[in-house]
Amino acid sequence: MTSMVANGTQGGQSLLLKGVDPETCMIVFKNHWAQVVKILEKHDPLRSNGGGHGHGLGGGGGLGSFRFGPVPGDEASAVQNYVEHMLFLLMEEECGQNGAMGPILEFVVMENVLERLFIWSLRREFTDDMKLEQLKMYEMLIGQARQPLLHHKPVLKPLMMLLSSCSGSPSGPSSSAVETELVLLLNQLCCVLAKDPSVLELFFHTSEDQGAANFLIFSLLIPFIHREGSVGQQARDALLLIMALSAENHVVAKHIAENTYFCPVLATGLSGLYSSLPTKLDVPSEEWHCLHREDWQQLPALVQFLNSLEFCNAVIQVAHPSIRDQLVGYIHNGFLVPVLAPALHKLTLEEVMTTTAYLDLFIRSVSEPALLHTFLSFILLHRHDNVHILDTLVSRINTPFQLGTVSLALFRTLIGLYCEDVMLQLVFKYLIPCNHMMLSQRIVLRERDCYSVSAAKFLALTPSCCSPEVMPPPLRQLDSILWSKGTDGSHIGTTESKEVLSEEDECGNSCVIGSEIYLDVSYLHYLYDAQNGISHCMRACRVWSAPYDGENPPPEEYQRSTLEEAGKTQPPVTSRKPPNQMHRSGPPLKDITATPGLLELEWDDSYDACPAQLQPEEDQETRPIPDEPPKHIQELRRTAIMIVKGSYIEESEFQNDVMVYDLVAQKDAHDSGNSYHASSKPTEAAKQEVLDGPVTDQKTTNSESSMSNGLSSPLDEMDSKKRGSQSDQKSLEGEDLMAQYEELIRTLGAQHSPAKTDSELKSPIDLMDEEEDEIDFNSFSPETPEAEKLQSPFGTKPRSGSRGHAAPFTGPFLSVLLSRLENMPSNSLHVNLLLTGILAQLAAYPQPLLRSFLLNTNMVFQPSVRSLYQVLASVKNQMEQWSANNKDFLELLTAAQHCLLARESSLRDSQSPQNGDWFHSSEADRIKTKPNIQPKTVVPLNKTEVYATVLFTEFLKELAAFAQEHSILSHLPTEQ
Amino acid sequence: MNPFWSMSTNAGRKRSDGEEQGGPGEQRSSPARPPFGKKQLPSIPKNAVPITKAASPASSTQSANGTHASYGPFYLEYSLLAEFTLVIKQKLPGIYVQPSYRSALMWFGVIFIRHGLYQDGVFKFTVYIPDNYPDGDCPRVVFDTPVFHPLVDPVSGELDVRRAFTKWRRNHNHIWQVLMYARTIFYKINTMDPLNPEAAVLYDKDIQLFKSKVVDSVKLCNSHLFDQPKIDDPYAISFSPWNPAVHEEAKEKMFAHKRRPEDYNKGLPVSGLSWVKPGSTQPFSKEDNPLQT
């Protein structure tokens, strides 16, 4: 009966209340409450036991024991209905005068209505339904009440009791409906907090009363941080509100940082989410090299990870510095180091490639400097197996297939950050000493190229088959621009000069004659892009600490300190010692700081490998380097060999393990000085042992040189030979092993694609060709790991003896880029796009050290240092050869241009440039286009030489444009 | 009474052609640069019917660099832009130049003489740069009104520049030196091999008459100051009488306005990152908190 009454009134509530005067509302409210109290009291154990006064506030401890028999259903729903109506009245009540409570609210506070209702619901079975009901009630109240409610303890207290009952539910996790409602309510509370921070204090105090954990709202939200879907989002939004609050409220910040697990949960959550990411990605095409939005949106696990990462980013952005620092620390120590670092060193190429792509995506997703700082310092400073992550990543540029490409894409991202620290480690620390140039050239370093000499030299490298005279570009027609000049003296003052007058000349006695010259209009675009790129970069680099102009930082100082430190930590290595006897004495800390130019040398020094004669003998001795790359690189290279087989085979199935073992065994046999022998166990387990051994060695000796124990795969052995060994004895072994390895590769290569071999042999590689006994790895097959191909031109040099490691060196990164660039003709299109894109990014940097190295064609470098110009010249020669030997080359070129233009326009249609980094779009601009072009004939992508030639020609223009713009922009008087 | 000369260009500086973001505004709006936007080229004048490349006179002259002739104009233009930035760097006292809108080979200039015989002279001139620059002759300087001066041709107004730059040497000679020279002649007068023998003779023989002729010449030049520029070009330098309504605001700005670096940061909100302590070459050597502004 009562419920019918309630229902009746409920229907017309909103209408009814509009005009109803407050007094009536009050009467109705009291009336309802009286009805409710009747029912409540009927079931109140205390009342029925003898009718105590007060409001039946049994202490929290006693609540559970007072459950009597079940409350009849109709009574329960009657209460429910009354309550709903009462709530409505409460919500609709306006504030009293001068902000005083309205009468209903006053009544609620006096009578402790809400608390009694909460106890009532506890007394019954406190089911999820019950919780839901209560949560909804508060959600409504807080969301819609017209007067502030939370300031009143009789409202706040039962709310907190409800919340804590939700937090510590012993009956296991609540239903998802309850969770949704709970998070919604918490979110609402946070909104209130954000608007009115004075409530915050009340929350803290109430919590204290309760004896519950401080700041319950916050603690309740934490479990939802990494939840997917809207619940997670709401929770994160709510937390962000609190974070923003923490920036101003020290108590909150302190509480969160010191008394909650917020930061650890957040950071380790990343680890957890990371572990559920696919370890191998389904790569859509060979062209794929980084995770675009379309890619990661397909992967829910990745979306979730990115959500959490984005949340971290947001927290760091708004939270109090103490929270920020703590979170950043946990992310470094709880995610990057223990999770990401090992993931970057997994054993298969695919896994490593996937991790690299993730890392690239993460860095692109992070925007807060503090968080970027964490990621970057992880990459630059963290050592895994004693090797900096950065060095490992750089070395991978040279690995075959997608890993190399994905690594390139990662570096494109890194360079695009305009981060001094990154550029310092990648490039500048090798250029600062100015060892790479002749001493006399240091003065020239900052010179400007007034007359575009460098640009002209770059453009002069245009292969003859592509020069505009021979082959006018098909589509980028020769748009004309008016090129007018000032006249000779003969025209001055004379009227009506005979030649073309520009139209605008109304007065007729112009001194300007026009002459039209047909220019390659695409070049104007390159100039425009270059100008943008450079000025963009110059702006960004304003925060840098030094100009890197050959004077600051001073070359001499840097050199000396490096050498000194190197001398201290690195005793001369004249004979081989067991690894664990080496470098015990070296102070380990020094080791970490003294690295520039030493450890890194091992990765790809192929390019600058120079005859040892350049260096005095003692110099070599003070600067020893490890013979071998660390295990994970060896491992990678080993898997790279597998790929020689043509397709990737899982490690365990690798058929030719035996061969590898033979080589290892032979190597060991020669290595008498080595304590370790793994000569006779071609089993999987043994292999693992072999591979693991050095890792532990490294840990105990804490020195790079400890890696030189000869326990490596043949490839590394070969590498180390190339790098130059430190004793003649060893280099002899090297020759021996080289021969064997050569044989191994030959057999593999020969089975693989003999047809290619022929054609490739026909195209000799310019400068290096004279080297007599070069091993032409290029001749094997396109599937030959590029890492190996690249080393081919240098195969001979290191074998001629040891190499001075103080030798001029421009660093592994530049070397790797240039060596890959030299292979342009055989690189796939997308690799070349990435390579040229990265070089163009680098070319935009205004620092004279880098600018002069890349763009000044007049600089004289040390003979062992290859400049960009030299490499390009070598590429040009390869292309000239090719075009001479292939009759249909010209036609193919034209067709390829069409194809590229078509690709271009389709890319432009489908992709909007990524957030802000215009370089990505500029890569797409490399070939300028008119829209909607359909290629007539499709040139297959495996005609790499053809595409490379087209790209090469465009790249030259791009570089020339950079050189020209630098001659203006980099020399503008700086303001002030 | 010392009038405050206001200097402005005919059509105003075409800031609009600088869609170029960034780059110090002054030089980037250099008129020598064809006003093209990212992918838009200036419309081709109607009379610019396609001509085959062979017909282009520049192709032969520019092959000197040993490269494709079609890039010659780019090299030339950038050489001139480089020269122009050098001029700006020199901050020559009392000299202002501006390349013309139509050609980078023609620069408009004005020179203010602040003391000496030619005191209060304001001489407009035009610099003509040979199109085989920097391998040709030295640039020529022609005054709009022939100034009475031994080294200035009384008819054409051309200054004898060649005596100072007998052979124009690339890398050695720069246009700012020519401008410097054009200023010097008004302070140190040389009467050897004059283009204006009358002036030379008077200077040597009758300095008083010379002086009065100079005064007349300065007056004449200044009386033509507000004339329309001789060469119709949007970037030609033209003067107008002081008009507070037009010029006051600009003047205020010139005196008050220091270049605000934030002007350059408009547009793309880019900033690089650095945690390197100045003087250090170690990454992340800054000790303070990682946040940087």
XYZ file of N, CA and C in Angstrom, chain A residues 533-606:
222
model
N 62.912 23.866 -42.725
C 63.586 22.896 -41.872
C 64.672 23.550 -41.045
N 65.456 24.369 -41.694
C 66.579 24.979 -40.990
C 66.088 25.973 -39.941
N 65.147 26.811 -40.315
C 64.765 27.829 -39.331
C 64.023 27.190 -38.158
N 63.264 26.158 -38.469
C 62.618 25.362 -37.435
C 63.664 24.818 -36.465
N 64.657 24.226 -37.041
C 65.711 23.594 -36.248
C 66.499 24.646 -35.459
N 66.762 25.763 -36.099
C 67.518 26.805 -35.406
C 66.751 27.315 -34.198
N 65.455 27.468 -34.396
C 64.631 27.905 -33.263
C 64.714 26.899 -32.131
N 64.563 25.630 -32.522
C 64.539 24.588 -31.499
C 65.871 24.506 -30.759
N 66.936 24.737 -31.477
C 68.261 24.561 -30.865
C 68.671 25.743 -30.000
N 67.803 26.707 -29.890
C 68.157 27.846 -29.054
C 68.353 27.465 -27.598
N 67.724 26.372 -27.188
C 67.874 25.986 -25.783
C 69.155 25.191 -25.541
N 69.869 24.938 -26.605
C 71.077 24.119 -26.436
C 72.147 24.860 -25.657
N 73.080 24.081 -25.103
C 74.083 24.681 -24.231
C 75.274 25.233 -24.998
N 75.491 24.792 -26.202
C 76.688 25.224 -26.930
C 76.394 25.281 -28.415
N 77.152 26.089 -29.145
C 76.900 26.199 -30.586
C 77.530 25.083 -31.427
N 78.435 24.319 -30.854
C 79.106 23.257 -31.611
C 79.692 23.787 -32.917
N 80.546 24.784 -32.728
C 81.098 25.441 -33.905
C 82.597 25.219 -34.045
N 83.118 24.250 -33.354
C 84.542 23.997 -33.452
C 85.335 24.785 -32.417
N 84.671 25.681 -31.736
C 85.349 26.423 -30.672
C 84.697 26.165 -29.323
N 83.420 26.034 -29.369
C 82.663 25.754 -28.154
C 81.740 24.582 -28.438
N 81.935 23.454 -27.795
C 82.984 23.107 -26.843
C 84.358 23.051 -27.516
N 85.377 23.418 -26.761
C 86.704 23.461 -27.350
C 87.232 22.070 -27.699
N 87.712 21.905 -28.909
C 88.138 20.580 -29.347
C 89.280 20.020 -28.508
N 90.244 20.859 -28.177
C 91.431 20.335 -27.503
C 91.063 19.743 -26.152
N 90.301 20.527 -25.411
C 89.961 20.094 -24.082
C 89.256 18.749 -24.078
N 88.339 18.673 -24.962
C 87.527 17.466 -24.964
C 88.389 16.265 -25.281
N 89.254 16.448 -26.235
C 90.126 15.380 -26.652
C 90.985 14.899 -25.499
N 91.603 15.900 -24.849
C 92.546 15.537 -23.816
C 91.861 14.728 -22.732
N 90.766 15.232 -22.276
C 90.132 14.549 -21.160
C 89.732 13.135 -21.544
N 89.315 13.000 -22.759
C 88.909 11.670 -23.183
C 90.101 10.733 -23.160
N 91.185 11.246 -23.686
C 92.364 10.402 -23.770
C 92.865 10.041 -22.381
N 92.882 11.035 -21.525
C 93.385 10.756 -20.191
C 92.572 9.688 -19.511
N 91.292 9.901 -19.561
C 90.449 8.937 -18.869
C 90.577 7.564 -19.487
N 90.690 7.580 -20.780
C 90.829 6.306 -21.452
C 92.095 5.623 -20.984
N 93.160 6.397 -20.856
C 94.419 5.823 -20.439
C 94.328 5.216 -19.049
N 93.582 5.895 -18.202
C 93.480 5.382 -16.844
C 92.762 4.056 -16.786
N 91.684 4.021 -17.460
C 90.860 2.823 -17.309
C 91.315 1.684 -18.199
N 92.051 1.991 -19.200
C 92.369 0.962 -20.167
C 93.876 0.707 -20.223
N 94.325 -0.223 -19.457
C 95.746 -0.555 -19.562
C 96.036 -1.109 -20.946
N 97.232 -0.906 -21.413
C 97.552 -1.371 -22.754
C 97.353 -2.870 -22.879
N 96.824 -3.239 -23.967
C 96.629 -4.663 -24.199
C 97.636 -5.100 -25.237
N 98.626 -5.743 -24.789
C 99.605 -6.213 -25.761
C 99.515 -7.714 -25.943
N 99.067 -8.377 -24.938
C 98.896 -9.821 -25.113
C 97.515 -10.186 -24.636
N 97.085 -11.316 -25.055
C 95.743 -11.707 -24.657
C 95.765 -12.272 -23.261
N 94.797 -11.861 -22.546
C 94.691 -12.386 -21.187
C 93.310 -12.990 -21.052
N 93.204 -13.895 -20.135
C 91.846 -14.380 -19.859
C 91.006 -13.188 -19.431
N 89.841 -13.162 -19.889
C 89.032 -11.969 -19.683
C 88.848 -11.590 -18.232
N 88.742 -12.576 -17.399
C 88.420 -12.182 -16.030
C 89.636 -11.684 -15.263
N 90.747 -11.641 -15.934
C 91.880 -11.022 -15.265
C 92.073 -9.571 -15.682
N 91.283 -9.205 -16.596
C 91.516 -7.874 -17.152
C 90.730 -6.793 -16.430
N 91.375 -5.686 -16.277
C 90.699 -4.465 -15.864
C 90.032 -4.567 -14.530
N 90.532 -5.409 -13.725
C 89.982 -5.430 -12.375
C 90.209 -4.092 -11.704
N 91.357 -3.538 -12.019
C 91.761 -2.330 -11.315
C 91.006 -1.084 -11.759
N 90.467 -1.155 -12.905
C 89.812 0.041 -13.441
C 88.669 0.486 -12.563
N 88.672 1.720 -12.190
C 87.547 2.205 -11.386
C 86.275 2.159 -12.210
N 85.330 1.458 -11.725
C 84.135 1.225 -12.537
C 83.376 2.489 -12.884
N 83.416 3.448 -11.989
C 82.648 4.654 -12.298
C 83.237 5.395 -13.481
N 84.529 5.484 -13.462
C 85.213 6.118 -14.581
C 84.773 5.481 -15.887
N 84.680 4.212 -15.778
C 84.318 3.456 -16.966
C 83.048 3.979 -17.617
N 82.161 4.338 -16.766
C 80.883 4.778 -17.312
C 81.012 6.140 -17.959
N 81.816 6.965 -17.354
C 81.865 8.319 -17.885
C 82.886 8.487 -18.994
N 83.817 7.589 -19.068
C 84.926 7.815 -19.981
C 84.707 7.195 -21.347
N 83.490 6.879 -21.630
C 83.265 6.099 -22.826
C 83.452 6.797 -24.156
N 83.235 8.081 -24.260
C 83.127 8.623 -25.623
C 84.253 8.167 -26.524
N 83.868 7.694 -27.632
C 84.870 7.370 -28.622
C 85.531 6.039 -28.430
N 85.220 5.382 -27.351
C 85.904 4.116 -27.150
C 85.001 2.933 -27.409
N 84.153 2.728 -26.482
C 83.281 1.579 -26.606
C 82.510 1.624 -27.916
N 82.073 2.805 -28.222
C 81.231 2.947 -29.399
C 81.944 2.540 -30.677
N 83.239 2.644 -30.605
C 83.997 2.390 -31.819
C 83.721 1.022 -32.392
N 83.342 0.140 -31.527
C 83.280 -1.210 -32.039
C 82.080 -1.449 -32.946
N 81.119 -0.575 -32.891
C 79.898 -0.956 -33.579
C 79.997 -0.912 -35.072
N 80.265 0.207 -35.529
C 80.441 0.231 -36.949
C 81.559 1.185 -37.249
N 82.701 0.688 -37.119
C 83.803 1.543 -37.450
C 84.250 1.235 -38.852
N 83.505 0.406 -39.479
C 83.934 -0.048 -40.791
C 84.234 1.135 -41.680
